[in-house]
PDB file of C-alpha atoms in Angstrom:
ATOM      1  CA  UNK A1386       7.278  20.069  -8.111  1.00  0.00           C
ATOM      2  CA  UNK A1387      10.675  18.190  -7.231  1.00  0.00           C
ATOM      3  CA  UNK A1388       8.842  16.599  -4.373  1.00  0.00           C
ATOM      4  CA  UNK A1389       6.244  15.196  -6.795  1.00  0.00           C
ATOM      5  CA  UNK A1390       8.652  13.840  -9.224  1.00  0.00           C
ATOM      6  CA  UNK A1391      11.146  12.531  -6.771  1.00  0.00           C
ATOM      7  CA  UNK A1392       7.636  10.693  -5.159  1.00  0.00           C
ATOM      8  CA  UNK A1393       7.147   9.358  -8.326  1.00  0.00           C
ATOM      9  CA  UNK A1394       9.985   7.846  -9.210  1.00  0.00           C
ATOM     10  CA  UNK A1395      10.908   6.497  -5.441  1.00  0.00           C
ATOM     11  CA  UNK A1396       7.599   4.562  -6.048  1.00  0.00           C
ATOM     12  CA  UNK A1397       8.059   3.225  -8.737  1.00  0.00           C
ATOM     13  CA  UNK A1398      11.677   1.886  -8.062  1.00  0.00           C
ATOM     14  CA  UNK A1399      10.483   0.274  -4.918  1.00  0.00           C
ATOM     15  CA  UNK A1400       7.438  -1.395  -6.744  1.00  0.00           C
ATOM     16  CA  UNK A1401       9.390  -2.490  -9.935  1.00  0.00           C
ATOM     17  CA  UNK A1402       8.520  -5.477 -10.196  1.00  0.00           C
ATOM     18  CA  UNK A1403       5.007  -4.734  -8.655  1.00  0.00           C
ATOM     19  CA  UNK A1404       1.960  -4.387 -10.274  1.00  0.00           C
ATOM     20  CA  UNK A1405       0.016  -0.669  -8.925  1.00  0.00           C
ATOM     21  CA  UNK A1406      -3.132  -1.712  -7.767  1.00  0.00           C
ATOM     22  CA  UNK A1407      -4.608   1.451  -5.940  1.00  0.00           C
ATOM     23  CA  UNK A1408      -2.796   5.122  -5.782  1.00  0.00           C
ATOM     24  CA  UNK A1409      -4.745   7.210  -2.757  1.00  0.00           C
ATOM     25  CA  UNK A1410      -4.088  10.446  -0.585  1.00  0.00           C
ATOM     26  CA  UNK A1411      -5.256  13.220   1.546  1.00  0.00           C
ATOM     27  CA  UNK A1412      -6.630  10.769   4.216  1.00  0.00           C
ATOM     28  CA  UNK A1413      -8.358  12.477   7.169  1.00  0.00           C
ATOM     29  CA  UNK A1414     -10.211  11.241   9.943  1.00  0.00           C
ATOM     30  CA  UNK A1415     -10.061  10.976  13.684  1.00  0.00           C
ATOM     31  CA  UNK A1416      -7.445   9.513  16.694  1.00  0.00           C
ATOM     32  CA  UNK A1417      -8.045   8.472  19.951  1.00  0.00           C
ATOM     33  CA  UNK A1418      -5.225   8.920  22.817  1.00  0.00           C
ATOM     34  CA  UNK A1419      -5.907   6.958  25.687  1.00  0.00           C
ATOM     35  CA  UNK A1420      -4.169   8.152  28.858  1.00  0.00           C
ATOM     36  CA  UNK A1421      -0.775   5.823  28.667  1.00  0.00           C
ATOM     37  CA  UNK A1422       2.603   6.297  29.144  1.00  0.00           C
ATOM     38  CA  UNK A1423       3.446   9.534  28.156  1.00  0.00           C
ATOM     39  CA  UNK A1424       0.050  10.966  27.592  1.00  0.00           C
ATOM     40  CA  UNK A1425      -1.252  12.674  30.378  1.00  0.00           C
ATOM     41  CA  UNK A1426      -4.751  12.851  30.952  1.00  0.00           C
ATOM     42  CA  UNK A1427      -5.138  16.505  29.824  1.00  0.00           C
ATOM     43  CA  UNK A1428      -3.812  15.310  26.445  1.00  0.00           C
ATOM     44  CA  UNK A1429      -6.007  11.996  25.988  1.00  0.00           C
ATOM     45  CA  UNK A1430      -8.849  11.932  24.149  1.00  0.00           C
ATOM     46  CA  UNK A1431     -10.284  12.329  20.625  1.00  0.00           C
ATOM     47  CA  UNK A1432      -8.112  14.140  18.235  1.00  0.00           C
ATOM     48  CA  UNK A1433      -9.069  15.553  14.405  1.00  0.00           C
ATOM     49  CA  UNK A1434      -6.455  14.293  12.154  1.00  0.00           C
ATOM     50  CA  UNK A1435      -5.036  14.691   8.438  1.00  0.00           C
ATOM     51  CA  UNK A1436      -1.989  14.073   6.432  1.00  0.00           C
ATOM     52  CA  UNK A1437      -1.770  16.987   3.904  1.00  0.00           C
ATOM     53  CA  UNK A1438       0.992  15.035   1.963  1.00  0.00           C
ATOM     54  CA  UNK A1439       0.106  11.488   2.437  1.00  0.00           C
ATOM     55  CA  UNK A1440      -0.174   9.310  -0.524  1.00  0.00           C
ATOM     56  CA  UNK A1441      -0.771   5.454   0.243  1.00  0.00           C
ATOM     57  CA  UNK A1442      -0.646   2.866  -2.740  1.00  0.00           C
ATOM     58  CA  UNK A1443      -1.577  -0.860  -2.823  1.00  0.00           C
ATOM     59  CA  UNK A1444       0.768  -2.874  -5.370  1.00  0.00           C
ATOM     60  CA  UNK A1445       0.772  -6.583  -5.693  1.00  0.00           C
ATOM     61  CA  UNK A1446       4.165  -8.376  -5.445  1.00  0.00           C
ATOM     62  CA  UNK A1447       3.168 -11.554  -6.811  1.00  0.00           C
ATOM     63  CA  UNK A1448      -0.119 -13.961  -6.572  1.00  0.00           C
ATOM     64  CA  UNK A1449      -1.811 -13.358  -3.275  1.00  0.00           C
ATOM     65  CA  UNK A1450       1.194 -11.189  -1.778  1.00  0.00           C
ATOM     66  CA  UNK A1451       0.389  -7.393  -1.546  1.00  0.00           C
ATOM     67  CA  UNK A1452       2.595  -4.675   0.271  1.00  0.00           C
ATOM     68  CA  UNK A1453       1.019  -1.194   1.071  1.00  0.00           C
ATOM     69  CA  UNK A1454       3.584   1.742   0.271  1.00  0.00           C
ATOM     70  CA  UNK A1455       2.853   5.097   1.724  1.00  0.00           C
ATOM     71  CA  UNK A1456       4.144   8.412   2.436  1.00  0.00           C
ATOM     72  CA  UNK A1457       3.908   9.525   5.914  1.00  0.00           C
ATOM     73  CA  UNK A1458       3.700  12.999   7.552  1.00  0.00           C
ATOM     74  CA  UNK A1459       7.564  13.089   7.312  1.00  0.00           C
ATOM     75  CA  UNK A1460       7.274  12.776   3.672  1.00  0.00           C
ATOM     76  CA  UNK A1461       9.260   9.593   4.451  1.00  0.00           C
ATOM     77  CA  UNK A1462       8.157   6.461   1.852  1.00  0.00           C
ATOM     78  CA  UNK A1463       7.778   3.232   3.503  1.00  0.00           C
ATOM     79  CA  UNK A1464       6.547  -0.213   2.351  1.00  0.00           C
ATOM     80  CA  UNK A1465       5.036  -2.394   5.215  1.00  0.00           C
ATOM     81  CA  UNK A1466       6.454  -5.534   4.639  1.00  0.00           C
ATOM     82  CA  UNK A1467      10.304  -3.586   4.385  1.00  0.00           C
ATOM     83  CA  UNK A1468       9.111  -2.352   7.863  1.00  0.00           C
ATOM     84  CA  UNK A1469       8.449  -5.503   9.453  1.00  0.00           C
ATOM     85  CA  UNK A1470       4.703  -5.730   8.673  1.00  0.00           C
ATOM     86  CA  UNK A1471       2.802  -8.878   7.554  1.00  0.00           C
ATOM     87  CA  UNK A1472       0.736  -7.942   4.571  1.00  0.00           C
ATOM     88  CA  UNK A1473      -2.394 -10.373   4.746  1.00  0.00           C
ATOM     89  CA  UNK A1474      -5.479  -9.769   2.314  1.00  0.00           C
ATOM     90  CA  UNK A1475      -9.201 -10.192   4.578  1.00  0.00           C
ATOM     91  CA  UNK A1476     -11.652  -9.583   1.683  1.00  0.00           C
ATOM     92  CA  UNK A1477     -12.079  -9.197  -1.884  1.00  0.00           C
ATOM     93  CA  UNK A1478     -15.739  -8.200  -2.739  1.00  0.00           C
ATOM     94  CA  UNK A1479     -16.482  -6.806  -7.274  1.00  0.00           C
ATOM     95  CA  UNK A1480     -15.612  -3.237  -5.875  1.00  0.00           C
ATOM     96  CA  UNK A1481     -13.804  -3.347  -2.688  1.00  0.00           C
ATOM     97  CA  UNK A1482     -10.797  -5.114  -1.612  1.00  0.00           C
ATOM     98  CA  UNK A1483      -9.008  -5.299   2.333  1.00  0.00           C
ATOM     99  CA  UNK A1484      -5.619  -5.831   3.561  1.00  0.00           C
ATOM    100  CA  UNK A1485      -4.892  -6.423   7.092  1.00  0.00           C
ATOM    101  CA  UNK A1486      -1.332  -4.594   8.097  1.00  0.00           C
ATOM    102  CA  UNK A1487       0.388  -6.400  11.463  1.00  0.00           C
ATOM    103  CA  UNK A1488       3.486  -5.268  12.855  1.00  0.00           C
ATOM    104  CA  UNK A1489       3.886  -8.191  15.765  1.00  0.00           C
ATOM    105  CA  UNK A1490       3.932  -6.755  19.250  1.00  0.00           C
ATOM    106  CA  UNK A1491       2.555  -3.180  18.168  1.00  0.00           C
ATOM    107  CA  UNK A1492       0.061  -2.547  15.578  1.00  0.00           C
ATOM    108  CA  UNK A1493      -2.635  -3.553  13.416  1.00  0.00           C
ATOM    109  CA  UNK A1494      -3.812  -1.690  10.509  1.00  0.00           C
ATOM    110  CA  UNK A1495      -6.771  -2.175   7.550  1.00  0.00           C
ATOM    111  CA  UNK A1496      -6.599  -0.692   4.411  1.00  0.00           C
ATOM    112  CA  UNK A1497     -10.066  -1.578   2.480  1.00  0.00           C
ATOM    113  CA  UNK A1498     -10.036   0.108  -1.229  1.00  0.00           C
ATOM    114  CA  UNK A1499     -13.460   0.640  -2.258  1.00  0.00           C
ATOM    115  CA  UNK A1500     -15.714   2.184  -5.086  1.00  0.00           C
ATOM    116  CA  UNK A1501     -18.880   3.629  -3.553  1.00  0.00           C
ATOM    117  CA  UNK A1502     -22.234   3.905  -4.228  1.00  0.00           C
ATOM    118  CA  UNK A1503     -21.559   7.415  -6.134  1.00  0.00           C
ATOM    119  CA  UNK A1504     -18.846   5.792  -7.727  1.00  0.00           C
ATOM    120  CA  UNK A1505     -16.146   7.203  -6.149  1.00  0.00           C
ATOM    121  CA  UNK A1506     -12.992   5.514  -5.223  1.00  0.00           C
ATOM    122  CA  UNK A1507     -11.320   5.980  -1.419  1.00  0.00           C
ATOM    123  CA  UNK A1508      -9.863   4.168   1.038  1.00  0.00           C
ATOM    124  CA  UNK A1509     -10.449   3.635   4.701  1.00  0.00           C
ATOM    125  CA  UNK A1510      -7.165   2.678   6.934  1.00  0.00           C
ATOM    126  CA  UNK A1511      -8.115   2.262  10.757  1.00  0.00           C
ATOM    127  CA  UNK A1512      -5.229   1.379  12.958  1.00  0.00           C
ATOM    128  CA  UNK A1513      -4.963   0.348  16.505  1.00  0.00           C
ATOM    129  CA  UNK A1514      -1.249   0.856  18.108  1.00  0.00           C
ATOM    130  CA  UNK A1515      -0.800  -0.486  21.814  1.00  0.00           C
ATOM    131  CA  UNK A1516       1.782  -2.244  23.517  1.00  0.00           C
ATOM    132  CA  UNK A1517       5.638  -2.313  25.793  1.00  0.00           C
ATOM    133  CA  UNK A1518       7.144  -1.587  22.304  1.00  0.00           C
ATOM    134  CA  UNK A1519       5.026   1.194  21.187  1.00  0.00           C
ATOM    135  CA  UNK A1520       5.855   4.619  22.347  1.00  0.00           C
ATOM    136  CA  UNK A1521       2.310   6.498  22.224  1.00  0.00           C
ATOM    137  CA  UNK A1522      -0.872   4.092  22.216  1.00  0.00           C
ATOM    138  CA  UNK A1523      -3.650   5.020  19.874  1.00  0.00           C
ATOM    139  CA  UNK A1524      -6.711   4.105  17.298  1.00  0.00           C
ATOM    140  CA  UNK A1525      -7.445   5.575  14.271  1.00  0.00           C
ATOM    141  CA  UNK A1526     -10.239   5.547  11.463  1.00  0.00           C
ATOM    142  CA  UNK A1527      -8.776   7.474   8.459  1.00  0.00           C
ATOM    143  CA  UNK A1528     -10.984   8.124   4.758  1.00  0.00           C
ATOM    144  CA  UNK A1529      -9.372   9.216   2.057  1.00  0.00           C
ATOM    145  CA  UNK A1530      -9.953   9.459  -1.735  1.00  0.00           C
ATOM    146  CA  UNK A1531      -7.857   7.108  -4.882  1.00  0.00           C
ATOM    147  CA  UNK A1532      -7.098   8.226  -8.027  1.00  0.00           C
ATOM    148  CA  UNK A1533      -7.594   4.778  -9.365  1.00  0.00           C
ATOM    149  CA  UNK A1534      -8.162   1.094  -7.902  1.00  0.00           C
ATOM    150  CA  UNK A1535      -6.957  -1.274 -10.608  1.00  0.00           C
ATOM    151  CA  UNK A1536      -9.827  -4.395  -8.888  1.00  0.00           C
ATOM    152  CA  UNK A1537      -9.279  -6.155 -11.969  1.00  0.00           C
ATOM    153  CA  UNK A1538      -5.674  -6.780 -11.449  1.00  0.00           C
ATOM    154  CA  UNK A1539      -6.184  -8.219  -8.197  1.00  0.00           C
TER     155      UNK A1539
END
């Protein structure tokens, strides 16, 4: 329960002056490991993966500038752009909404918030991670499901 609250209020002092857009978690999904660098061939390959703990959130700084905050398997909380990443929005569709996550010389990622069909909320994130500064090289398609997607505050 301290976790939660001490989650809670880290997020909310590093989006202060940031409006919540989308609140998401459990994502799940699958990894590939290509044989590079440190992984061996044995080890390469498709991998099931989920982060028990993970909780991503979209917020929106100011007019067109987003940041994605998440919590990652270390139960560490990190915003993108604080990280180095360039927060760029792709596409903004009545129930769906995509930012594009680059972290020059190493990764890519795309978070697209979306209400289905069913009318349930969740996120995809796919990621791609190669390059001389990256230590392991891999792509990922992630799903998980969002409390709420505020698309009217976008």
């Amino acid at each position: 329960m301290r976790l939660l609250v001490f989650l809670a209020a880290a997020f909310a002092s590093l989006s202060a002056h940031a409006t919540d857009i989308a609140s998401c978690s459990e994502p799940s999904g699958k990894g590939y490991y290509p044989e590079v660098g440190i992984v061996k061939k044995a080890d390469s390959g498709w991998e099931d993966e989920k982060i028990s703990s993970g909780i991503t959130k979209l917020a929106k700084i100011s007019e067109g500038e987003y940041d994605i905050l998440f919590v990652d398997i270390r139960r560490e909380i990190i915003s993108a752009r604080a990280d180095g990443g360039a927060v760029i929005p792709l596409s903004r569709g009545e129930k769906s909404f995509s930012v594009l996550v680059v972290y020059p010389g190493k990764t890519a990622e795309v978070y697209t918030f979306l209400e289905n069909t069913s009318g349930e909320l969740e996120y995809l994130h796919t990621l791609s991670r190669a390059g001389d500064e990256v230590f392991i090289t891999k792509a990922s398609v992630m799903q998980g499901v969002c409390n709420y997607i505020h698309f009217d505050q976008l």
